[in-house]
Coordinates of C-alpha atoms and ligand atoms in Angstrom, one line a residue:
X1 CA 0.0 0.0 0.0
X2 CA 3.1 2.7 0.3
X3 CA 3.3 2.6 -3.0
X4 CA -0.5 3.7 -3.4
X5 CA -0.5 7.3 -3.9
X6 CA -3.1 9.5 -3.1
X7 CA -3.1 13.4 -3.4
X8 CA -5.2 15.3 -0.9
X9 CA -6.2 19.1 -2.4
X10 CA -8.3 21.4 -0.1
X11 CA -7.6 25.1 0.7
X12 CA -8.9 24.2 4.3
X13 CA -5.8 23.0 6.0
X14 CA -8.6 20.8 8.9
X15 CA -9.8 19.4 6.2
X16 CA -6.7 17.9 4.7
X17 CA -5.5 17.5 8.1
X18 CA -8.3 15.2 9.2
X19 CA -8.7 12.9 5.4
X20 CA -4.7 12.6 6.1
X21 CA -5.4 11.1 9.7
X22 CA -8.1 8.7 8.3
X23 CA -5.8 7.7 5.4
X24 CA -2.5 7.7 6.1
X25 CA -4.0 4.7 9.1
X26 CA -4.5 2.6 6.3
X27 CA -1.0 2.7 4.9
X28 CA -1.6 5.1 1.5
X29 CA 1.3 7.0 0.9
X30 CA -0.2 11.1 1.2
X31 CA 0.9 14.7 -0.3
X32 CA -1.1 17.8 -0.1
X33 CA -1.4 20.4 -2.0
X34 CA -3.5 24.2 -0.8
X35 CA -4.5 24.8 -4.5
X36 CA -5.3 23.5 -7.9
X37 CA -2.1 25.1 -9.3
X38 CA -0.1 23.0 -6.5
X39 CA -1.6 19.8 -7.3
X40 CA -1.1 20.1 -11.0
X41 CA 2.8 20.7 -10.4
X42 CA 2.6 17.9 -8.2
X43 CA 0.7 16.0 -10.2
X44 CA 3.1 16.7 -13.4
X45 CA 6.2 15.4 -11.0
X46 CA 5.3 12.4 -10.0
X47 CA 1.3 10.8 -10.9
X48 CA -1.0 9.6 -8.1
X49 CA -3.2 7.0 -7.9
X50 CA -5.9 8.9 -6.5
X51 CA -6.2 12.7 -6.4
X52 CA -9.2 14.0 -4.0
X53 CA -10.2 17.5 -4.4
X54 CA -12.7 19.9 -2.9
X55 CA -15.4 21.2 -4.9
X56 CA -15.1 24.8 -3.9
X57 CA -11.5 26.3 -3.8
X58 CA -9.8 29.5 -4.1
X59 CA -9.0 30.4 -7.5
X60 CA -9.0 27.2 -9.8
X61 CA -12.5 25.0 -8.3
X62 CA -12.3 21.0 -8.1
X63 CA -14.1 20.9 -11.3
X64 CA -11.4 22.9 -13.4
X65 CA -8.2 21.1 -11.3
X66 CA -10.2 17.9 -12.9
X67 CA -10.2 19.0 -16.5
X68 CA -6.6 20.1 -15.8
X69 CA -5.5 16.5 -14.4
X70 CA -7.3 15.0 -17.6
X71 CA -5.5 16.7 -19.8
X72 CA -2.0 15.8 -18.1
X73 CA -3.1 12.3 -17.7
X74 CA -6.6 10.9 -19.4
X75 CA -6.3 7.5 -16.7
X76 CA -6.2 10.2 -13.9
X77 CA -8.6 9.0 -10.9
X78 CA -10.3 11.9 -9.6
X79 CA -12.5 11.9 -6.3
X80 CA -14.7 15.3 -5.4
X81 CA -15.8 16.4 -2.1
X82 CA -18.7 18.9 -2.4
X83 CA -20.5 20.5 0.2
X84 CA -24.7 19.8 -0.2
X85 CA -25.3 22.7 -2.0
X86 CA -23.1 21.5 -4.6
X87 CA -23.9 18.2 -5.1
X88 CA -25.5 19.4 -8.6
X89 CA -21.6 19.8 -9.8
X90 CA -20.7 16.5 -8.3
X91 CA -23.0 15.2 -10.7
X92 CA -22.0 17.0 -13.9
X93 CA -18.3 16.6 -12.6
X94 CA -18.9 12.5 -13.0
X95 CA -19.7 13.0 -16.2
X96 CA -16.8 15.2 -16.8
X97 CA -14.6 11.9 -15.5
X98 CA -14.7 11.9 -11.8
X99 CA -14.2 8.5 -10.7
X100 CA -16.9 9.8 -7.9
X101 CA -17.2 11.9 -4.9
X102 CA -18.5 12.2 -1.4
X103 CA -20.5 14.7 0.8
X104 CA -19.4 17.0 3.8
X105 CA -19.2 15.8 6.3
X106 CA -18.1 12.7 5.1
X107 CA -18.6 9.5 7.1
X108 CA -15.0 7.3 7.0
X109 CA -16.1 4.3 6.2
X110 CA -17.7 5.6 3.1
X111 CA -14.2 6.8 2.0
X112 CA -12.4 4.3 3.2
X113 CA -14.6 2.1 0.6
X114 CA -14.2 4.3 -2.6
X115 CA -10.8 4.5 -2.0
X116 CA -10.4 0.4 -1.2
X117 CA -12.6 -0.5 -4.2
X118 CA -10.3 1.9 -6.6
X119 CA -7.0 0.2 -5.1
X120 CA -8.3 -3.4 -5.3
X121 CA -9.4 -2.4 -8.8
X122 CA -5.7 -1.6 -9.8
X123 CA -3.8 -4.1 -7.9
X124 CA -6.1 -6.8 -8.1
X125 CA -5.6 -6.5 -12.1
X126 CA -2.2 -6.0 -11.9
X127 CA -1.6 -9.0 -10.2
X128 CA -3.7 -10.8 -12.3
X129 CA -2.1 -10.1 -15.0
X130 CA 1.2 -11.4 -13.4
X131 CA -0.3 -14.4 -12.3
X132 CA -1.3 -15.0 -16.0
X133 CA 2.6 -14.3 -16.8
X134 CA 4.2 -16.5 -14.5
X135 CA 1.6 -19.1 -15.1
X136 CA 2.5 -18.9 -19.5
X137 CA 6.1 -18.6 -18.3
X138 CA 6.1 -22.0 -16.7
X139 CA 3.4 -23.5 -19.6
X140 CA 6.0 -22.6 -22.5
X141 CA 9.4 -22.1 -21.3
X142 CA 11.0 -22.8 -24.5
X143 CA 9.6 -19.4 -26.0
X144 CA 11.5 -16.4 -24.2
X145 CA 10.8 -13.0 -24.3
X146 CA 9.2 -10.2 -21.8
X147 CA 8.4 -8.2 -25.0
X148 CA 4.6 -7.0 -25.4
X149 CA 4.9 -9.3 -29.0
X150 CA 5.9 -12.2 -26.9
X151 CA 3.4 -12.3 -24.2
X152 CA 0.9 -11.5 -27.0
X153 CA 2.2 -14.3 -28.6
X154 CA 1.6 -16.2 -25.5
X155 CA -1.5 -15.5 -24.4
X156 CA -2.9 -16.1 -28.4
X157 CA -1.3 -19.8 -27.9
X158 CA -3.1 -19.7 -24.4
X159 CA -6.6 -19.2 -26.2
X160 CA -6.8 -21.8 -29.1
X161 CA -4.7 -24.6 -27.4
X162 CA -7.4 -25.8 -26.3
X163 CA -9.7 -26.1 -29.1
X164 CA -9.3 -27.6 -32.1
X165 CA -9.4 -24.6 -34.6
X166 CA -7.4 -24.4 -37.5
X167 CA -4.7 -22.1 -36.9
X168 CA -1.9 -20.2 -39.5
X169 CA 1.8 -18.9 -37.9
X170 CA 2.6 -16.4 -40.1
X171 CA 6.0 -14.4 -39.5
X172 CA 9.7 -13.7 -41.2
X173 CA 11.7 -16.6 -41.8
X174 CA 13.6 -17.6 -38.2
X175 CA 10.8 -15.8 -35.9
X176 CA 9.6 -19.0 -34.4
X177 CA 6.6 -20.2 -35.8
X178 CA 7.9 -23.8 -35.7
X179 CA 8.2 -23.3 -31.7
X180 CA 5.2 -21.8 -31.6
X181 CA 3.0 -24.6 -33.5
X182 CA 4.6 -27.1 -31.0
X183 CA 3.7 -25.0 -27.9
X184 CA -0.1 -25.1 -29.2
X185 CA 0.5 -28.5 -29.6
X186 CA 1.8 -29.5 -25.7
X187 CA -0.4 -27.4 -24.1
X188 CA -3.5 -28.5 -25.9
X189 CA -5.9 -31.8 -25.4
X190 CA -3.6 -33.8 -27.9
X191 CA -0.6 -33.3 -25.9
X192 CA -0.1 -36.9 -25.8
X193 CA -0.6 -37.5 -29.1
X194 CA 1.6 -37.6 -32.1
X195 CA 2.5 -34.1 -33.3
X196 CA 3.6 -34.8 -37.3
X197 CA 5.3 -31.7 -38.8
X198 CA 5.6 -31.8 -42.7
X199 CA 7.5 -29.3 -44.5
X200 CA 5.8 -28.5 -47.8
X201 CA 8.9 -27.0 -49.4
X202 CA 11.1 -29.8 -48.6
X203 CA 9.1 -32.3 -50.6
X204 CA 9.6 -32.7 -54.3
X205 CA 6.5 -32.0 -55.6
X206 CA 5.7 -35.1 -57.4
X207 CA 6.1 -36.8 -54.2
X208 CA 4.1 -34.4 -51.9
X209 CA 0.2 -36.7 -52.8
X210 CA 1.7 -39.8 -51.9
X211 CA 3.3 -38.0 -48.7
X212 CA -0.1 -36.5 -47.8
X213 CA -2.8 -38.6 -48.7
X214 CA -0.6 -42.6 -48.4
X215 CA -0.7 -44.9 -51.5
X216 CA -2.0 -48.7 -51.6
X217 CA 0.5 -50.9 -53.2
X218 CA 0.5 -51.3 -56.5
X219 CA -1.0 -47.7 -57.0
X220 CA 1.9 -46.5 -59.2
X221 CA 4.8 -47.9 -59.9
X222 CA 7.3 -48.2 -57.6
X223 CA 4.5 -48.4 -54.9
X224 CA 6.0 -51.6 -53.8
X225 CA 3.8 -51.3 -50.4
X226 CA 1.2 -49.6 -49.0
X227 CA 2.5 -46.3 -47.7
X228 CA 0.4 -44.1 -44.6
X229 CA 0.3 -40.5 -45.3
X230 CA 1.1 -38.0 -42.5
X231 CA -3.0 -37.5 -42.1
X232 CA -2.5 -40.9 -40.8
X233 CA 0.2 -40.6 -39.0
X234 CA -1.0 -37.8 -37.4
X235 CA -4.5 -39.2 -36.6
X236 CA -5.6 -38.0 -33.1
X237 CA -2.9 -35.4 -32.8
X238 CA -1.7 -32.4 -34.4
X239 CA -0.6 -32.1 -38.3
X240 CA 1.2 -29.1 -38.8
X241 CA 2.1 -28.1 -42.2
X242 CA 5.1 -25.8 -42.5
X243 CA 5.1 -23.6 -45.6
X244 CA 2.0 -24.0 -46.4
X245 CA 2.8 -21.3 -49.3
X246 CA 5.0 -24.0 -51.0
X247 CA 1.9 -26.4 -51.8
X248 CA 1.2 -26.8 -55.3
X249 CA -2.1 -25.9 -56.5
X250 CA -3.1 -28.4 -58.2
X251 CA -3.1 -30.2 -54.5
X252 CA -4.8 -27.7 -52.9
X253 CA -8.4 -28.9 -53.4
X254 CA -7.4 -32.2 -52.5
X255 CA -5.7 -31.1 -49.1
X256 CA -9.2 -28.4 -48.7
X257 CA -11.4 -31.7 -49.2
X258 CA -9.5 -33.4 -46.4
X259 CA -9.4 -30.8 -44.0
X260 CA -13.2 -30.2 -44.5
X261 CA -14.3 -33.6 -43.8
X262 CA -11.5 -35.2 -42.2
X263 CA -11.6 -37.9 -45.0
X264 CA -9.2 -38.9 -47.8
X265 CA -8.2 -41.8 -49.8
X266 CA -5.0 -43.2 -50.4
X267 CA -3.7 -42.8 -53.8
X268 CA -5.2 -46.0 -56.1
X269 CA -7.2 -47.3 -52.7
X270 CA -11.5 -47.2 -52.6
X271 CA -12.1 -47.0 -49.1
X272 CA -12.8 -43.1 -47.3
X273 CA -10.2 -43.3 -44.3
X274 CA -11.7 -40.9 -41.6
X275 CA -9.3 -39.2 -39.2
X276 CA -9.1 -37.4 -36.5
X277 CA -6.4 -34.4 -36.6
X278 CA -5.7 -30.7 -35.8
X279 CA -4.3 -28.8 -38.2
X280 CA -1.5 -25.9 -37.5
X281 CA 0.3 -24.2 -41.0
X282 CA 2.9 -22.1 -41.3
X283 CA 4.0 -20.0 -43.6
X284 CA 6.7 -16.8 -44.7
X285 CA 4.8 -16.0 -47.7
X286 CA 2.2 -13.4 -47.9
X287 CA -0.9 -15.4 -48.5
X288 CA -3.6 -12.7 -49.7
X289 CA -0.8 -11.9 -52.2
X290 CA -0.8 -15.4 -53.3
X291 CA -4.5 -15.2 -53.4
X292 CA -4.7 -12.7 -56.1
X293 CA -2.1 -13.8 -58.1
X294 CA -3.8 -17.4 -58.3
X295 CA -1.5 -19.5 -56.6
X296 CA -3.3 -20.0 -53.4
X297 CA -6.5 -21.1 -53.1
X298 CA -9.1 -18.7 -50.9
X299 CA -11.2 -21.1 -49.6
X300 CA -8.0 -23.4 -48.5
X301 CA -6.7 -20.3 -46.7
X302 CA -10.0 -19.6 -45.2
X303 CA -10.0 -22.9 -43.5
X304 CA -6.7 -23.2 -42.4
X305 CA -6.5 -19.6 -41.0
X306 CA -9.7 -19.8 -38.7
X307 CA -6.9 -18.1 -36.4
X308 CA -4.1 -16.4 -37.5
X309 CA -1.3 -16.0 -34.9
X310 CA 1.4 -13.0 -36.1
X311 CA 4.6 -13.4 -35.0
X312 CA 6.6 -9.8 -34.6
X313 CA 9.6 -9.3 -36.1
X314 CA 13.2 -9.2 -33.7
X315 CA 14.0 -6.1 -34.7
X316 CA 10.9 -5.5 -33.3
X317 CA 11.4 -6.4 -29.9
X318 CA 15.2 -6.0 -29.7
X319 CA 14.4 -5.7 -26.0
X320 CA 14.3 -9.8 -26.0
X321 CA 17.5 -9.8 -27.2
X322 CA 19.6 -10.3 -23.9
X323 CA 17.0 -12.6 -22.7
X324 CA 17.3 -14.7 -25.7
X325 CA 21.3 -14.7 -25.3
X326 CA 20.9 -15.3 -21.8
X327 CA 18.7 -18.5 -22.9
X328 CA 21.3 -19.7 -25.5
X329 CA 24.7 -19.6 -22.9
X330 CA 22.1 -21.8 -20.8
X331 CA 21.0 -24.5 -23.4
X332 CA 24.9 -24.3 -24.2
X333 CA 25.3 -25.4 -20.4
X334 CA 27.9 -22.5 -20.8
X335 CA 25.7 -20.1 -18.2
X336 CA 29.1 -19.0 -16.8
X337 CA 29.4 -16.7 -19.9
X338 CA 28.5 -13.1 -19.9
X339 CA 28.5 -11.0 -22.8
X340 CA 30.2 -7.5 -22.3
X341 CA 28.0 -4.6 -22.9
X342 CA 29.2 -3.3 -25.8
X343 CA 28.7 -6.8 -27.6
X344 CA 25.0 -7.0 -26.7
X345 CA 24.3 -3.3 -27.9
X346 CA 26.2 -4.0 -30.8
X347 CA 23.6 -7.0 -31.4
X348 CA 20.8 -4.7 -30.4
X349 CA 21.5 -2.2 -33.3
X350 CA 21.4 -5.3 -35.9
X351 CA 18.3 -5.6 -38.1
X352 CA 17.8 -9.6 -37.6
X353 CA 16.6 -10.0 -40.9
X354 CA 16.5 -13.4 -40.2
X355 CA 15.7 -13.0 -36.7
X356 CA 16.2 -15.0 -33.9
X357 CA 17.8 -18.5 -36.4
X358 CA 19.8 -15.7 -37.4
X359 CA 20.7 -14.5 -33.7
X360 CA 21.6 -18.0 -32.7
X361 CA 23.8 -18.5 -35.7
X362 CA 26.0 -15.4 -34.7
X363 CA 25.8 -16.5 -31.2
X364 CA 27.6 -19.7 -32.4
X365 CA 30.1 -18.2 -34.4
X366 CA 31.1 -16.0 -31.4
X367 CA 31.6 -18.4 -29.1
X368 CA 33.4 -20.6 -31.7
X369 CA 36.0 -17.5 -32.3
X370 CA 36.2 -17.0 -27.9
X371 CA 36.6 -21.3 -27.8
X372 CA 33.3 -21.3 -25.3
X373 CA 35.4 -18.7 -23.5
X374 CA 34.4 -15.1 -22.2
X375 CA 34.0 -13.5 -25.5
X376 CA 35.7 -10.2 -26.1
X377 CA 34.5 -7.6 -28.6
X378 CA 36.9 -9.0 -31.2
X379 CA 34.9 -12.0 -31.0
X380 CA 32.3 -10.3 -32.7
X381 CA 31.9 -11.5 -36.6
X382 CA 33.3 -8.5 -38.8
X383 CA 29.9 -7.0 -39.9
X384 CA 28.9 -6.3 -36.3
X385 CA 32.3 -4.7 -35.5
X386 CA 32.7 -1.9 -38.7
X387 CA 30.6 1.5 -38.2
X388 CA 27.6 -0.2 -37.9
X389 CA 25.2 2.7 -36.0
X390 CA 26.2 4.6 -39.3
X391 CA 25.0 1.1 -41.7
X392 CA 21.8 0.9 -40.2
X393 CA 21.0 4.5 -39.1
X394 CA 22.2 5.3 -43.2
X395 CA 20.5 2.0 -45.2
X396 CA 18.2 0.3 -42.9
X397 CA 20.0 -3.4 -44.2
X398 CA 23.2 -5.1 -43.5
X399 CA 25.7 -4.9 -45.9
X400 CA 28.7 -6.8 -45.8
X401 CA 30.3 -4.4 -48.3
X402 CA 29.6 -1.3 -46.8
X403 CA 30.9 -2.1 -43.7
X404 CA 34.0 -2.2 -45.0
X405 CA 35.1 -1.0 -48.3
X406 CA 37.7 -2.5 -48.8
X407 CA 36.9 -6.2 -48.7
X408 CA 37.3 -8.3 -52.1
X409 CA 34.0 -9.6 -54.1
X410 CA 34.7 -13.2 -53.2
X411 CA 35.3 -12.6 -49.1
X412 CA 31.9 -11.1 -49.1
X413 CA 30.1 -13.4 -51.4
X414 CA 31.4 -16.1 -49.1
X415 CA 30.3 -14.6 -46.1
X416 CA 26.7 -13.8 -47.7
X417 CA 26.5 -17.7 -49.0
X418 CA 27.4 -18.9 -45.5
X419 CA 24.9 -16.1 -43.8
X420 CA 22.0 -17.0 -46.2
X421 CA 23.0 -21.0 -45.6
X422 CA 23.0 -20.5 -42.1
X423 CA 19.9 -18.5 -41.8
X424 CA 17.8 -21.5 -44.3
X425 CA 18.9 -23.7 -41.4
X426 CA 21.6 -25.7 -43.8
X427 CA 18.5 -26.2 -46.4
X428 CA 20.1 -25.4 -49.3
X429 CA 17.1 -25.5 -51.7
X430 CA 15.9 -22.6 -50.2
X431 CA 19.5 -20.9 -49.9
X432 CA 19.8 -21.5 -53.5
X433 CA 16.0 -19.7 -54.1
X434 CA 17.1 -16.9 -51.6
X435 CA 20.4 -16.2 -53.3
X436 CA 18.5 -16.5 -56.6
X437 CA 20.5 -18.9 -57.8
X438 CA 20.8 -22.8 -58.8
X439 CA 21.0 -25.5 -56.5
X440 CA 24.1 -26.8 -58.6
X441 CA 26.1 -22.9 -58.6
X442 CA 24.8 -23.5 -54.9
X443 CA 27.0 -26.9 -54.1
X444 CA 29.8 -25.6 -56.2
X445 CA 30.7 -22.2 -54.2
X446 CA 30.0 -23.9 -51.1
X447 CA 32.6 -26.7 -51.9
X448 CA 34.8 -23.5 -53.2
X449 CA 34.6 -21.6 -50.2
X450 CA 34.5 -24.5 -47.8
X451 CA 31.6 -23.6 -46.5
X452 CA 30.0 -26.4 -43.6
X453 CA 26.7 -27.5 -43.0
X454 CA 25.6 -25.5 -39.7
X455 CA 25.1 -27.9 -36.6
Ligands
ATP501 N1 10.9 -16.6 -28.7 C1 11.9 -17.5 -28.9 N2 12.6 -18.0 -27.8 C2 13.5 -18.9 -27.9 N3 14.0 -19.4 -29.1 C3 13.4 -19.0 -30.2 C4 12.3 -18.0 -30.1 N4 11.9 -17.8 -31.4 C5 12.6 -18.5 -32.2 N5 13.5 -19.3 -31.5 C6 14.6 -20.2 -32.0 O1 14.9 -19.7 -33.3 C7 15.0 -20.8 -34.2 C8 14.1 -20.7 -35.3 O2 12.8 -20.9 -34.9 P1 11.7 -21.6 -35.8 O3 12.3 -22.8 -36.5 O4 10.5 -21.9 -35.0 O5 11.4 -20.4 -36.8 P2 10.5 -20.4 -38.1 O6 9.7 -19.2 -38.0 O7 9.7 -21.7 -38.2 O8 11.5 -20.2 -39.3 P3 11.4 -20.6 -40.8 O9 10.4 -19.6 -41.4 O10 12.7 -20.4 -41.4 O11 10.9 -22.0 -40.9 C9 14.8 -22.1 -33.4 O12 16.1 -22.6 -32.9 C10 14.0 -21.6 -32.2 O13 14.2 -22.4 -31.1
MG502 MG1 9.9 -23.1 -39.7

């Protein structure tokens, strides 16, 4: 309760006097103030929880100190005291925003229960709200971050875990939307079920039906047995279907009719299979873009993206970042390891572009350069050490080259392969659609420039 703070205001020194006695017994933290002009300076200084006010004062009345106090802070909490002729402008004051008032002469208890009712009001939600913190912090400690985004994110997992709606993860590439699909997964019903992720980009395309939907033996050739598809696989749990983007149309109504009625057929079989699955998809792309251009279906995105779950960029919530660092050096068993200052605000001024995959990839080159010893800021990988508050402040992007001009083509080409490999998690079909170029050029340069699969 000393934290509570309440402002008295009264040009009748008794009357302060007497409300400070009452309240002060309580434990409130109290200040005074003889005018409106006083309370507004003090006001200004430092807030209040509660400001009460006399109706009728010297120079600037209850009702204008209210106005006043609005405009400095629209949350303030403003109780009037008003004398009975007054009680007409007590009224019209409520209106204006008083939180509500009391007669002379007032009766303690009564004020002692406005005041009660307006504290339990803020605490009582304030705690709550912790409560509800601590309680996600325990339900999904894999996912770390004290940023508004994060607990967001949290609390949006919170809500459809339970159900068995169709969620989408959207997000930027290395944001977390794999973590986050599992985390709906463990803290929902299915829990103890199977939770079968598929990545749509990984599979050839020719390959992505029989995956899906199973084959009976005999259905093509090579079917040399019958084959379960992940729907089956992933009867009574979760399915989730990473880059959902990547599905070919002409599988799209098939994978629509499935999720509809939770039926297929395996490729050459007669008999509806029925199953019983969840379905979470992920996806970089913009889908509504896709939409109009014809390569995504609408009503396939309408069904799988009942809920859509947006996951905030890192440069977004760069706040996270020492937490996330913090989490790393712990999962590394190497919690002995603090980063010096400068490092971390060195990381903080960094875009992320390939957010926090892309963090945990720098991390681990670091502590490769320090040997899992206290890094020093030499440590640091060359594009976070060069200028860089000018870099980001002038372009926005990282730039290998213009952090230092001097560098040869092929140094920096290396280091982009090995960043872009890094960030597509070692996949190098994507690496090669990132860099925009084939998947043979791909394998040669990284032979060339020795460049090793991340761990
Ligand atoms: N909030 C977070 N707390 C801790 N680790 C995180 C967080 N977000 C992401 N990560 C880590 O970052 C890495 C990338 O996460 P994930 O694979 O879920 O991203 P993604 O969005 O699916 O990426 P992509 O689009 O490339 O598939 C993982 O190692 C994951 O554990
Ligand atoms: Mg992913």
């Amino acid at each position: 309760m000393k934290n509570f703070r309440i402002l008295i205001v009264d040009d009748e020194p008794d009357m302060r006097e007497s409300l400070r006695d009452l309240l002060s017994r309580d434990g409130y933290h109290i200040e005074e103030a003889s005018d409106g002009e006083e309370a507004l300076d003090l006001y200004r200084q430092n807030s209040f929880d509660i400001v009460i006010s006399d109706i009728i004062m010297q120079n600037m009345d209850g009702i204008e100190l209210l106005k006043q106090l609005k405009k400095v802070d629209p949350e303030a909490v403003v109780i009037l005291i008003t004398g009975y002729s007054s009680i007409q402008g007590a009224i019209s004051a409520i209106k204006m925003g008083a939180e509500d008032y009391f007669t002379k002469p007032f009766k303690a208890i009564e004020i002692k229960k406005i005041i009660q009712r307006i504290y339990d009001n803020k605490y009582l939600s304030i705690r709550n709200e912790q409560l509800m913190q601590e309680i996600m912090r325990k339900e999904f400690p894999e996912i770390i971050g004290e940023s508004q985004a994060v607990k967001k994110m949290l609390s949006e997992i919170r809500t459809v875990a339970d159900s068995d709606v169709s969620v989408l993860v959207t997000g930027e590439s290395g944001t977390g939307k794999e973590l986050a699909a599992r985390a709906i997964h463990q803290s929902s019903p299915r829990k103890n079920k199977p939770f079968v992720p598929i990545n749509c980009a990984a599979v050839p395309n020719d390959l992505l039906e029989s995956e899906f939907f199973g084959h009976e033996k005999g259905a093509f050739s090579g079917a040399i047995n019958r084959k379960y598809g992940i729907f089956e696989v992933a009867d009574t749990g979760t399915l989730f279907l990473d880059e959902i983007g990547e599905m070919p149309f002409s599988l799209q109504a098939k994978l629509l009719r499935t999720v509809e009625t939770k039926l297929l057929r395996r490729i050459g079989g007669t008999d509806e299979i029925s199953v019983d699955i969840r379905i979470v998809c992920s996806t970089n792309r913009d889908l509504k873009k896709e939409i109009e251009d014809g390569k995504f279906r609408e009503d396939l995105y309408f069904r799988l993206s009942t809920y859509n779950i947006h996951i905030d960029p890192l440069r977004n919530r760069k706040d996270d970042i020492p937490l996330l660092i913090d989490n790393f050096l712990q999962r590394k068993r190497l919690s002995s390891i603090t980063f010096p200052e400068t490092m971390i605000n060195a990381l903080q001024k960094y875009d992320w572009p390939g957010n926090v995959r892309e963090l945990e990839n720098v991390l681990e080159r670091i502590l490769l350069f320090s040997r899992n010893q206290q890094p020093t800021i030499d440590n640091l990988p060359p594009e976070f050490r060069t200028n860089l508050p000018e870099i980001t402040a002038a372009t926005n992007d990282y730039s290998p080259a213009r952090a230092n001009p001097a560098r040869s083509l092929e140094d920096i080409e290396k280091e982009h392969i090995q960043l872009v490999y890094y960030n597509c998690n070692g996949n190098k079909v994507k690496t090669a659609r990132t860099l925009e170029i084939g998947l043979k050029t791909l394998y040669r340069k990284l032979e060339k420039y020795n460049i090793k699969e991340p761990d």
